[in-house]
Short mmCIF file of C-alpha atoms in Angstrom, two decimals:
data_model
loop_
_atom_site.label_atom_id
_atom_site.label_comp_id
_atom_site.label_asym_id
_atom_site.label_seq_id
_atom_site.Cartn_x
_atom_site.Cartn_y
_atom_site.Cartn_z
CA MET A 1 -70.62 54.12 -16.55
CA LYS A 2 -68.44 51.12 -15.66
CA LEU A 3 -67.18 49.48 -18.81
CA SER A 4 -64.33 47.25 -19.84
CA ARG A 5 -63.37 45.03 -22.73
CA TYR A 6 -65.46 41.86 -23.04
CA LYS A 7 -64.65 39.02 -20.67
CA HIS A 8 -65.78 35.44 -20.99
CA ASP A 9 -67.40 35.38 -17.54
CA SER A 10 -69.33 38.60 -18.01
CA GLU A 11 -73.11 38.48 -18.24
CA LEU A 12 -73.00 41.12 -20.94
CA SER A 13 -71.55 41.06 -24.43
CA TYR A 14 -71.30 43.50 -27.33
CA ALA A 15 -72.50 43.57 -30.91
CA PHE A 16 -70.18 45.82 -32.97
CA GLY A 17 -71.33 47.73 -36.01
CA ALA A 18 -74.62 48.70 -37.62
CA THR A 19 -75.38 45.32 -39.22
CA LEU A 20 -75.09 43.36 -35.98
CA VAL A 21 -76.94 45.97 -33.90
CA TYR A 22 -79.77 45.92 -36.44
CA GLU A 23 -79.92 42.11 -36.44
CA LEU A 24 -79.99 42.01 -32.62
CA ALA A 25 -82.65 44.72 -32.33
CA LYS A 26 -84.81 42.92 -34.90
CA THR A 27 -84.60 39.50 -33.23
CA HIS A 28 -84.00 40.12 -29.50
CA PRO A 29 -84.62 43.75 -28.52
CA GLU A 30 -85.36 42.59 -24.95
CA LEU A 31 -81.71 41.62 -24.49
CA ILE A 32 -80.27 45.04 -25.31
CA THR A 33 -79.25 47.02 -22.21
CA ARG A 34 -78.00 50.12 -24.08
CA VAL A 35 -76.52 51.22 -27.39
CA PHE A 36 -73.41 53.37 -27.84
CA LEU A 37 -73.21 55.82 -30.73
CA ARG A 38 -70.08 57.50 -32.02
CA PRO A 39 -70.96 61.19 -31.84
CA ASP A 40 -69.52 61.96 -35.27
CA LEU A 41 -72.56 63.02 -37.24
CA SER A 42 -70.59 63.38 -40.48
CA MET A 43 -70.18 59.60 -40.59
CA GLN A 44 -73.85 58.77 -40.02
CA GLY A 45 -75.43 57.59 -43.25
CA LYS A 46 -79.00 56.60 -44.01
CA LYS A 47 -78.61 53.13 -42.51
CA ILE A 48 -77.46 54.42 -39.11
CA ILE A 49 -80.32 56.92 -38.98
CA GLU A 50 -82.85 54.16 -39.73
CA ILE A 51 -81.41 51.95 -36.98
CA LEU A 52 -81.43 54.81 -34.46
CA SER A 53 -85.07 55.47 -35.24
CA MET A 54 -85.84 51.78 -34.76
CA LEU A 55 -83.98 51.75 -31.40
CA ARG A 56 -85.84 54.84 -30.22
CA GLY A 57 -89.13 53.17 -31.14
CA LEU A 58 -88.07 50.23 -28.94
CA GLU A 59 -87.27 52.68 -26.10
CA ILE A 60 -83.66 51.52 -25.98
CA GLU A 61 -81.22 53.94 -24.33
CA ILE A 62 -78.75 55.48 -26.80
CA ILE A 63 -75.55 56.93 -25.36
CA GLU A 64 -73.33 59.20 -27.46
CA ASN A 65 -69.78 58.63 -26.32
CA ASN A 66 -66.56 58.34 -28.27
CA LYS A 67 -64.40 56.95 -25.48
CA VAL A 68 -66.47 53.77 -25.12
CA PHE A 69 -65.43 52.71 -28.61
CA ASN A 70 -61.76 52.75 -27.61
CA VAL A 71 -62.42 51.03 -24.29
CA LEU A 72 -64.30 48.21 -25.99
CA GLY A 73 -61.71 47.89 -28.77
CA ALA A 74 -63.88 48.92 -31.72
CA LYS A 75 -62.49 49.78 -35.14
CA GLU A 76 -62.50 53.39 -36.35
CA SER A 77 -65.26 52.59 -38.81
CA CYS A 78 -67.57 51.18 -36.10
CA LEU A 79 -70.31 53.70 -35.30
CA LEU A 80 -72.68 51.65 -33.16
CA ILE A 81 -72.25 49.11 -30.37
CA ALA A 82 -75.10 47.31 -28.63
CA GLU A 83 -74.46 46.09 -25.10
CA PHE A 84 -76.65 43.08 -24.41
CA GLN A 85 -77.45 40.38 -21.90
CA LYS A 86 -76.11 37.02 -23.06
CA PRO A 87 -79.20 34.83 -23.42
CA ASN A 88 -79.66 31.52 -21.59
CA THR A 89 -81.15 29.55 -24.43
CA THR A 90 -81.95 25.85 -24.44
CA LEU A 91 -82.27 23.58 -27.45
CA THR A 92 -85.54 22.54 -29.08
CA PRO A 93 -86.05 19.09 -27.54
CA ILE A 94 -87.78 17.31 -30.42
CA GLY A 95 -88.66 17.57 -34.09
CA THR A 96 -85.64 19.64 -35.13
CA ALA A 97 -82.14 18.52 -35.98
CA HIS A 98 -79.21 19.58 -33.78
CA ILE A 99 -75.63 20.49 -34.55
CA VAL A 100 -73.23 19.30 -31.84
CA LEU A 101 -69.75 20.85 -31.75
CA VAL A 102 -67.27 19.10 -29.50
CA ASN A 103 -64.56 21.52 -28.29
CA PRO A 104 -64.54 24.01 -31.20
CA SER A 105 -61.56 26.32 -30.64
CA ASP A 106 -61.73 29.06 -33.28
CA SER A 107 -64.17 31.97 -33.15
CA GLY A 108 -64.06 32.48 -36.92
CA ASN A 109 -65.01 28.85 -37.51
CA LEU A 110 -67.78 28.91 -34.91
CA GLY A 111 -69.24 32.09 -36.40
CA ALA A 112 -69.12 30.69 -39.94
CA ILE A 113 -70.85 27.50 -38.72
CA MET A 114 -73.62 29.64 -37.20
CA ARG A 115 -74.11 31.44 -40.55
CA SER A 116 -74.37 28.12 -42.36
CA ALA A 117 -76.70 26.66 -39.72
CA VAL A 118 -79.19 29.49 -40.18
CA ALA A 119 -78.77 29.39 -43.97
CA PHE A 120 -79.67 25.69 -44.04
CA GLY A 121 -82.60 25.89 -41.62
CA TYR A 122 -81.03 24.70 -38.37
CA GLN A 123 -82.00 26.37 -35.09
CA ASP A 124 -80.09 24.49 -32.43
CA ILE A 125 -76.37 24.23 -31.69
CA ALA A 126 -74.97 22.29 -28.74
CA ILE A 127 -71.43 23.20 -27.71
CA ILE A 128 -69.40 20.76 -25.63
CA THR A 129 -66.87 22.61 -23.46
CA PRO A 130 -63.99 23.40 -23.26
CA ALA A 131 -64.72 25.54 -26.29
CA VAL A 132 -64.32 29.01 -27.74
CA ASP A 133 -66.87 31.46 -26.33
CA ALA A 134 -70.01 31.64 -28.50
CA TYR A 135 -70.78 35.13 -27.20
CA ASP A 136 -67.32 36.56 -27.67
CA PRO A 137 -67.75 39.67 -29.88
CA LYS A 138 -65.35 38.05 -32.39
CA THR A 139 -67.64 35.02 -32.76
CA ILE A 140 -70.70 37.27 -33.03
CA ARG A 141 -68.97 39.29 -35.76
CA ALA A 142 -67.98 36.12 -37.68
CA SER A 143 -71.59 34.89 -37.42
CA MET A 144 -72.75 38.10 -39.15
CA GLY A 145 -75.63 38.12 -36.67
CA ALA A 146 -76.73 34.53 -37.35
CA ILE A 147 -76.12 33.82 -33.64
CA PHE A 148 -79.25 35.83 -32.79
CA HIS A 149 -81.38 33.37 -34.78
CA LEU A 150 -80.08 30.30 -32.95
CA ASN A 151 -80.58 28.41 -29.70
CA ILE A 152 -77.14 27.77 -28.28
CA GLN A 153 -76.59 25.59 -25.23
CA GLN A 154 -73.34 24.53 -23.58
CA PHE A 155 -72.68 21.15 -22.00
CA SER A 156 -69.69 19.95 -20.05
CA SER A 157 -69.75 16.59 -21.85
CA PHE A 158 -71.45 14.85 -24.75
CA GLU A 159 -73.06 12.49 -22.22
CA ASN A 160 -74.76 15.46 -20.57
CA TYR A 161 -76.11 16.60 -23.91
CA SER A 162 -77.26 13.10 -24.75
CA GLN A 163 -79.03 12.59 -21.44
CA LEU A 164 -81.10 15.71 -22.03
CA TYR A 165 -81.75 15.51 -25.76
CA GLY A 166 -80.89 11.99 -26.93
CA ASN A 167 -84.12 10.25 -26.05
CA PHE A 168 -87.04 12.55 -25.82
CA GLY A 169 -90.19 10.51 -25.22
CA THR A 170 -90.24 7.53 -27.51
CA ASN A 171 -88.14 9.04 -30.29
CA PRO A 172 -84.45 8.28 -30.05
CA ARG A 173 -82.31 10.93 -31.74
CA LYS A 174 -80.08 9.52 -34.48
CA TYR A 175 -76.43 10.56 -34.13
CA TYR A 176 -74.05 11.10 -37.05
CA ALA A 177 -70.41 11.67 -36.11
CA PHE A 178 -67.95 13.12 -38.62
CA MET A 179 -64.86 10.97 -38.31
CA LEU A 180 -62.66 8.51 -40.13
CA ASN A 181 -63.47 5.02 -38.95
CA LYS A 182 -63.65 1.61 -40.56
CA ASN A 183 -67.46 1.72 -40.31
CA ALA A 184 -67.74 5.25 -41.64
CA GLN A 185 -70.37 5.82 -44.33
CA LYS A 186 -69.93 8.30 -47.18
CA LEU A 187 -71.96 11.46 -46.69
CA THR A 188 -73.02 11.24 -50.32
CA GLU A 189 -74.58 7.83 -49.71
CA LEU A 190 -76.78 8.95 -46.82
CA SER A 191 -80.28 9.27 -48.11
CA TYR A 192 -83.46 10.14 -46.25
CA ILE A 193 -82.97 11.41 -42.73
CA SER A 194 -85.81 12.17 -40.31
CA ASN A 195 -85.57 15.50 -38.54
CA ASN A 196 -84.74 13.87 -35.22
CA TYR A 197 -80.98 13.73 -35.66
CA ALA A 198 -77.78 15.40 -34.55
CA ILE A 199 -74.61 15.92 -36.60
CA ILE A 200 -71.51 15.84 -34.41
CA PHE A 201 -68.17 17.50 -35.20
CA GLY A 202 -64.90 17.46 -33.30
CA ASN A 203 -62.16 19.96 -32.60
CA GLU A 204 -60.22 21.66 -35.45
CA ALA A 205 -56.92 19.95 -34.62
CA THR A 206 -57.92 16.66 -33.03
CA GLY A 207 -61.31 15.71 -34.50
CA LEU A 208 -63.63 13.43 -32.53
CA PRO A 209 -62.42 10.79 -30.08
CA GLU A 210 -62.70 7.23 -31.45
CA SER A 211 -65.34 6.46 -28.79
CA PHE A 212 -67.96 8.37 -30.77
CA ALA A 213 -68.08 5.43 -33.18
CA ASN A 214 -69.82 3.49 -30.40
CA VAL A 215 -72.71 5.91 -29.95
CA ALA A 216 -73.08 7.38 -33.45
CA GLN A 217 -73.04 6.42 -37.13
CA PRO A 218 -69.59 7.55 -38.30
CA ILE A 219 -69.73 9.48 -41.57
CA PHE A 220 -67.17 11.21 -43.78
CA ILE A 221 -66.96 13.49 -46.81
CA PRO A 222 -65.22 11.71 -49.69
CA GLN A 223 -62.03 13.63 -50.53
CA SER A 224 -58.59 13.37 -52.06
CA ASP A 225 -55.69 11.87 -50.10
CA ASN A 226 -53.58 14.91 -51.01
CA VAL A 227 -54.96 17.03 -48.21
CA ASP A 228 -55.10 16.44 -44.50
CA SER A 229 -58.74 17.42 -44.00
CA LEU A 230 -61.22 20.18 -44.69
CA ASN A 231 -61.50 23.30 -42.57
CA LEU A 232 -64.00 22.63 -39.72
CA SER A 233 -66.52 25.26 -40.79
CA VAL A 234 -66.30 24.01 -44.39
CA ALA A 235 -66.81 20.35 -43.43
CA SER A 236 -69.74 21.04 -41.12
CA SER A 237 -71.36 23.38 -43.64
CA ILE A 238 -71.14 20.75 -46.38
CA ALA A 239 -72.78 18.29 -44.01
CA MET A 240 -75.58 20.74 -43.17
CA TYR A 241 -76.05 21.49 -46.87
CA HIS A 242 -76.23 17.80 -47.72
CA PHE A 243 -78.60 16.91 -44.85
CA SER A 244 -80.87 19.87 -45.56
CA GLN A 245 -81.18 18.72 -49.19
CA GLN A 246 -82.56 15.35 -48.03
CA LYS A 247 -85.79 16.76 -46.64
CA MET B 1 -27.87 36.42 -43.82
CA LYS B 2 -30.24 39.23 -44.89
CA LEU B 3 -33.74 38.47 -43.67
CA SER B 4 -36.90 40.38 -42.90
CA ARG B 5 -40.57 39.67 -42.35
CA TYR B 6 -42.44 38.56 -45.48
CA LYS B 7 -43.37 41.26 -47.97
CA HIS B 8 -45.87 40.94 -50.78
CA ASP B 9 -43.36 41.98 -53.46
CA SER B 10 -40.64 39.60 -52.32
CA GLU B 11 -39.69 36.68 -54.55
CA LEU B 12 -39.38 34.50 -51.48
CA SER B 13 -41.95 33.35 -48.96
CA TYR B 14 -41.94 31.16 -45.85
CA ALA B 15 -43.64 27.97 -44.78
CA PHE B 16 -43.93 27.90 -40.97
CA GLY B 17 -43.96 24.71 -38.94
CA ALA B 18 -43.18 21.05 -39.51
CA THR B 19 -46.39 20.14 -41.36
CA LEU B 20 -45.98 22.82 -44.02
CA VAL B 21 -42.25 22.27 -44.44
CA TYR B 22 -42.91 18.57 -44.94
CA GLU B 23 -45.67 19.23 -47.46
CA LEU B 24 -43.45 21.64 -49.43
CA ALA B 25 -40.43 19.32 -49.40
CA LYS B 26 -42.61 16.44 -50.61
CA THR B 27 -44.23 18.36 -53.48
CA HIS B 28 -41.74 21.06 -54.53
CA PRO B 29 -38.27 20.49 -53.04
CA GLU B 30 -36.79 22.48 -55.95
CA LEU B 31 -38.38 25.68 -54.63
CA ILE B 32 -36.77 25.52 -51.18
CA THR B 33 -33.79 27.87 -50.81
CA ARG B 34 -32.99 26.96 -47.17
CA VAL B 35 -34.62 25.72 -43.98
CA PHE B 36 -34.27 27.27 -40.54
CA LEU B 37 -34.24 25.08 -37.47
CA ARG B 38 -34.73 26.20 -33.87
CA PRO B 39 -31.61 24.92 -32.15
CA ASP B 40 -33.53 23.61 -29.13
CA LEU B 41 -32.97 19.89 -29.33
CA SER B 42 -35.24 19.19 -26.35
CA MET B 43 -38.23 20.20 -28.46
CA GLN B 44 -37.35 18.02 -31.46
CA GLY B 45 -39.65 15.03 -31.59
CA LYS B 46 -39.72 12.09 -33.98
CA LYS B 47 -41.53 14.06 -36.69
CA ILE B 48 -38.90 16.81 -36.83
CA ILE B 49 -36.09 14.29 -37.00
CA GLU B 50 -37.79 12.51 -39.91
CA ILE B 51 -38.24 15.77 -41.80
CA LEU B 52 -34.62 16.80 -41.20
CA SER B 53 -33.46 13.49 -42.57
CA MET B 54 -35.67 13.98 -45.64
CA LEU B 55 -34.27 17.51 -46.15
CA ARG B 56 -30.69 16.27 -45.86
CA GLY B 57 -31.47 13.60 -48.45
CA LEU B 58 -32.64 16.38 -50.75
CA GLU B 59 -29.41 18.31 -50.09
CA ILE B 60 -31.31 21.30 -48.73
CA GLU B 61 -29.32 23.68 -46.54
CA ILE B 62 -30.43 23.58 -42.89
CA ILE B 63 -29.49 26.56 -40.74
CA GLU B 64 -29.76 26.39 -36.96
CA ASN B 65 -30.62 29.87 -35.73
CA ASN B 66 -33.00 31.06 -33.05
CA LYS B 67 -33.07 34.71 -34.02
CA VAL B 68 -34.55 34.07 -37.45
CA PHE B 69 -37.74 32.80 -35.81
CA ASN B 70 -38.27 36.16 -34.10
CA VAL B 71 -37.35 38.16 -37.19
CA LEU B 72 -39.88 36.25 -39.30
CA GLY B 73 -42.59 36.44 -36.62
CA ALA B 74 -42.89 32.72 -35.83
CA LYS B 75 -44.71 31.39 -32.78
CA GLU B 76 -42.75 29.86 -29.89
CA SER B 77 -43.94 26.40 -30.88
CA CYS B 78 -42.65 26.72 -34.45
CA LEU B 79 -39.45 24.70 -34.87
CA LEU B 80 -38.94 24.75 -38.64
CA ILE B 81 -39.30 27.37 -41.34
CA ALA B 82 -38.70 26.76 -45.04
CA GLU B 83 -37.70 29.74 -47.16
CA PHE B 84 -38.83 29.17 -50.72
CA GLN B 85 -39.08 30.74 -54.15
CA LYS B 86 -42.69 31.67 -54.93
CA PRO B 87 -43.53 29.59 -58.01
CA ASN B 88 -44.75 31.09 -61.28
CA THR B 89 -47.43 28.55 -62.05
CA THR B 90 -49.92 28.70 -64.90
CA LEU B 91 -53.28 26.98 -65.08
CA THR B 92 -53.99 23.73 -66.90
CA PRO B 93 -55.45 25.02 -70.16
CA ILE B 94 -57.92 22.25 -70.94
CA GLY B 95 -59.64 19.19 -69.52
CA THR B 96 -59.68 20.34 -65.89
CA ALA B 97 -62.12 22.62 -64.11
CA HIS B 98 -60.95 25.98 -62.76
CA ILE B 99 -61.86 27.96 -59.66
CA VAL B 100 -61.89 31.71 -60.32
CA LEU B 101 -61.79 34.02 -57.30
CA VAL B 102 -62.54 37.65 -58.02
CA ASN B 103 -60.88 39.95 -55.45
CA PRO B 104 -60.76 37.60 -52.43
CA SER B 105 -59.67 39.70 -49.45
CA ASP B 106 -59.17 37.33 -46.52
CA SER B 107 -56.15 35.03 -46.17
CA GLY B 108 -58.07 32.58 -43.94
CA ASN B 109 -60.80 32.21 -46.56
CA LEU B 110 -58.33 31.84 -49.42
CA GLY B 111 -56.40 29.17 -47.52
CA ALA B 112 -59.58 27.25 -46.65
CA ILE B 113 -60.68 27.40 -50.31
CA MET B 114 -57.32 25.90 -51.31
CA ARG B 115 -57.82 23.04 -48.83
CA SER B 116 -61.27 22.33 -50.24
CA ALA B 117 -60.05 22.60 -53.84
CA VAL B 118 -57.44 19.89 -53.28
CA ALA B 119 -59.89 17.79 -51.26
CA PHE B 120 -62.38 17.80 -54.14
CA GLY B 121 -59.89 17.18 -56.92
CA TYR B 122 -59.32 20.67 -58.34
CA GLN B 123 -55.82 21.70 -59.43
CA ASP B 124 -56.25 25.22 -60.79
CA ILE B 125 -57.17 28.49 -59.10
CA ALA B 126 -57.29 31.81 -60.93
CA ILE B 127 -57.13 34.91 -58.74
CA ILE B 128 -58.34 38.23 -60.11
CA THR B 129 -56.49 41.14 -58.46
CA PRO B 130 -56.68 43.22 -56.33
CA ALA B 131 -56.67 40.31 -53.93
CA VAL B 132 -55.11 38.99 -50.78
CA ASP B 133 -51.64 37.51 -51.39
CA ALA B 134 -51.82 33.76 -52.11
CA TYR B 135 -48.21 33.30 -50.96
CA ASP B 136 -48.51 35.29 -47.74
CA PRO B 137 -47.40 32.92 -44.95
CA LYS B 138 -50.85 33.41 -43.34
CA THR B 139 -52.59 32.10 -46.47
CA ILE B 140 -50.13 29.21 -46.71
CA ARG B 141 -50.79 28.32 -43.07
CA ALA B 142 -54.59 28.45 -43.57
CA SER B 143 -54.21 26.20 -46.64
CA MET B 144 -52.49 23.58 -44.44
CA GLY B 145 -50.10 23.04 -47.34
CA ALA B 146 -52.82 22.53 -49.97
CA ILE B 147 -51.33 25.50 -51.85
CA PHE B 148 -48.35 23.33 -52.83
CA HIS B 149 -50.69 20.97 -54.70
CA LEU B 150 -52.26 23.73 -56.81
CA ASN B 151 -51.57 25.82 -59.89
CA ILE B 152 -52.29 29.41 -58.93
CA GLN B 153 -52.25 32.20 -61.48
CA GLN B 154 -53.08 35.88 -61.01
CA PHE B 155 -54.86 38.06 -63.56
CA SER B 156 -55.52 41.78 -63.49
CA SER B 157 -59.05 41.25 -64.81
CA PHE B 158 -61.54 38.47 -65.54
CA GLU B 159 -61.27 39.39 -69.24
CA ASN B 160 -57.55 38.60 -69.15
CA TYR B 161 -58.27 35.22 -67.59
CA SER B 162 -61.00 34.54 -70.12
CA GLN B 163 -58.85 35.48 -73.11
CA LEU B 164 -56.25 32.93 -72.05
CA TYR B 165 -58.41 30.09 -70.76
CA GLY B 166 -61.95 30.67 -71.96
CA ASN B 167 -61.70 29.20 -75.42
CA PHE B 168 -58.95 26.72 -75.80
CA GLY B 169 -59.09 25.20 -79.26
CA THR B 170 -62.65 24.26 -80.09
CA ASN B 171 -63.86 23.72 -76.52
CA PRO B 172 -65.41 26.79 -74.93
CA ARG B 173 -65.14 26.75 -71.14
CA LYS B 174 -68.54 26.92 -69.41
CA TYR B 175 -68.70 29.63 -66.72
CA TYR B 176 -70.80 29.40 -63.54
CA ALA B 177 -70.96 32.58 -61.48
CA PHE B 178 -72.16 32.49 -57.87
CA MET B 179 -74.53 35.41 -57.55
CA LEU B 180 -78.13 36.36 -56.94
CA ASN B 181 -79.74 37.24 -60.24
CA LYS B 182 -83.16 36.77 -61.77
CA ASN B 183 -81.75 34.08 -64.07
CA ALA B 184 -79.83 32.30 -61.33
CA GLN B 185 -80.17 28.53 -61.24
CA LYS B 186 -80.16 26.51 -58.01
CA LEU B 187 -76.89 24.68 -57.41
CA THR B 188 -78.91 21.61 -56.43
CA GLU B 189 -80.56 21.53 -59.87
CA LEU B 190 -77.32 21.54 -61.84
CA SER B 191 -76.75 18.06 -63.11
CA TYR B 192 -74.00 16.71 -65.33
CA ILE B 193 -71.11 19.07 -65.93
CA SER B 194 -68.23 18.38 -68.29
CA ASN B 195 -64.79 19.03 -66.86
CA ASN B 196 -64.27 22.10 -69.01
CA TYR B 197 -65.83 24.63 -66.67
CA ALA B 198 -64.96 27.39 -64.21
CA ILE B 199 -66.79 28.31 -61.01
CA ILE B 200 -66.52 32.02 -60.28
CA PHE B 201 -66.82 33.65 -56.85
CA GLY B 202 -66.77 37.30 -55.84
CA ASN B 203 -65.36 39.27 -52.93
CA GLU B 204 -66.41 38.54 -49.31
CA ALA B 205 -68.22 41.85 -48.86
CA THR B 206 -69.40 42.80 -52.33
CA GLY B 207 -69.89 39.54 -54.23
CA LEU B 208 -69.67 39.55 -58.03
CA PRO B 209 -70.55 42.55 -60.20
CA GLU B 210 -73.90 42.17 -61.97
CA SER B 211 -72.06 42.12 -65.33
CA PHE B 212 -70.99 38.50 -64.71
CA ALA B 213 -74.56 37.45 -65.50
CA ASN B 214 -73.79 38.34 -69.14
CA VAL B 215 -70.83 36.01 -69.49
CA ALA B 216 -71.71 33.19 -67.10
CA GLN B 217 -74.62 31.05 -65.92
CA PRO B 218 -75.56 32.62 -62.58
CA ILE B 219 -76.04 30.02 -59.84
CA PHE B 220 -76.89 30.15 -56.13
CA ILE B 221 -77.06 27.90 -53.07
CA PRO B 222 -80.65 27.69 -51.79
CA GLN B 223 -80.74 29.13 -48.26
CA SER B 224 -82.91 30.76 -45.63
CA ASP B 225 -83.78 34.45 -45.83
CA ASN B 226 -82.73 34.81 -42.17
CA VAL B 227 -79.09 35.16 -42.99
CA ASP B 228 -77.25 37.53 -45.25
CA SER B 229 -75.09 34.99 -47.01
CA LEU B 230 -72.67 32.16 -46.39
CA ASN B 231 -69.01 32.69 -45.59
CA LEU B 232 -67.02 32.80 -48.87
CA SER B 233 -64.93 29.72 -48.17
CA VAL B 234 -68.06 27.82 -47.10
CA ALA B 235 -70.03 28.80 -50.22
CA SER B 236 -67.23 27.98 -52.63
CA SER B 237 -66.48 24.69 -50.88
CA ILE B 238 -70.12 23.62 -51.10
CA ALA B 239 -70.01 24.43 -54.81
CA MET B 240 -66.82 22.41 -55.30
CA TYR B 241 -68.31 19.52 -53.31
CA HIS B 242 -71.49 19.59 -55.39
CA PHE B 243 -69.70 19.85 -58.75
CA SER B 244 -67.20 17.13 -57.86
CA GLN B 245 -70.11 14.79 -57.02
CA GLN B 246 -71.46 15.19 -60.56
CA LYS B 247 -68.56 13.44 -62.24
#
């Protein structure tokens, strides 16, 4: 059994803990290659037993092995780890709104954005690289399993994304870019939005390059001058909340 | 010069990095006991020089010392640290809305909530203990300095908070508690709110105890069933955004 801590270029990743393993098995059992179980029966409550029964029903291999948990860097309280194939998802080309994240750099933020995306009915997240790894176990943990409900596709540039998904058939996708700009519109003043849009957010430290004002409607969240800006996951979640209320 | 890494029970805390030192010196210079400077002149850009000049104008002691940065656990890129007296602030008793956080446990979340609070015009945060330390340098960093614009007061129970700030004079404070409950109202359906209110949020993992439904109007953010819940800082920021739009 060859195993090592997660690496970005690996084809496999890991879901740590009962909640994530359950969420993965419920949504994408076909991706699971095997599940590791801490062989300490005294710690196995009702929830673990239910999940194990579900995994057995799906004919997923369960391996009892304590050492794996150390090798993979799990916490003491972690009793289950699912090893899984990272999926090669593509975005829904038309009829659903996209979230576009340009160079997100923090796994906690990316995970929280995924949670909010699922909460507010989004299914598609485009990530422009360089960016934090969406399938890093830390991101998966921060997403609380929301990642398994999403289509996530990486692009090496916004232009690449836009070529594929900007103009599908006769319906141009409307772009909204979160940035301060003299033409920026208040989020609160945006009213009806068709589903064929994308909301674009920049990096935590640097935001979006000024050039996005040429290809997108710049928008901003009205806020006090006393603070530099909102946290990225907060700002993008407020935008998703607001847009999802307009339907 | 006796110095050690920050401890919860210390009367002093530390603001790491130029941005936070600047923010602290601008808002509460009287709290600063001294500032440490990395004596590597090659790294001192225009911003550092401006801040040093500001500090000298305020007659704040500046100590050049490399070792302090290691002792306090600063990153290599950190050039300035302000040591400061943790303030003993109390909340504004009337006429402003409060944020009440019951047992928040994550410094990143607490800091992000502070950023959002300042962004949306709040000045007062009540923290019900046990809770993560508001003046831990990690929280201060996550707040991006927003903490220095806020009144933060700790209480050992919600009842203690409520006794002090629930009924000031003849104006009872209206409580909104974020929780799932059969009487919970949708956030989106809340309309005009007077400024004399408090929004109450529970712990990241456990939420609010059911008993809050007896003392507060339960409210919730409409969301998909596919996800467990929103991240705490996201949920509370959406609430603050929504409430601040109602003014």
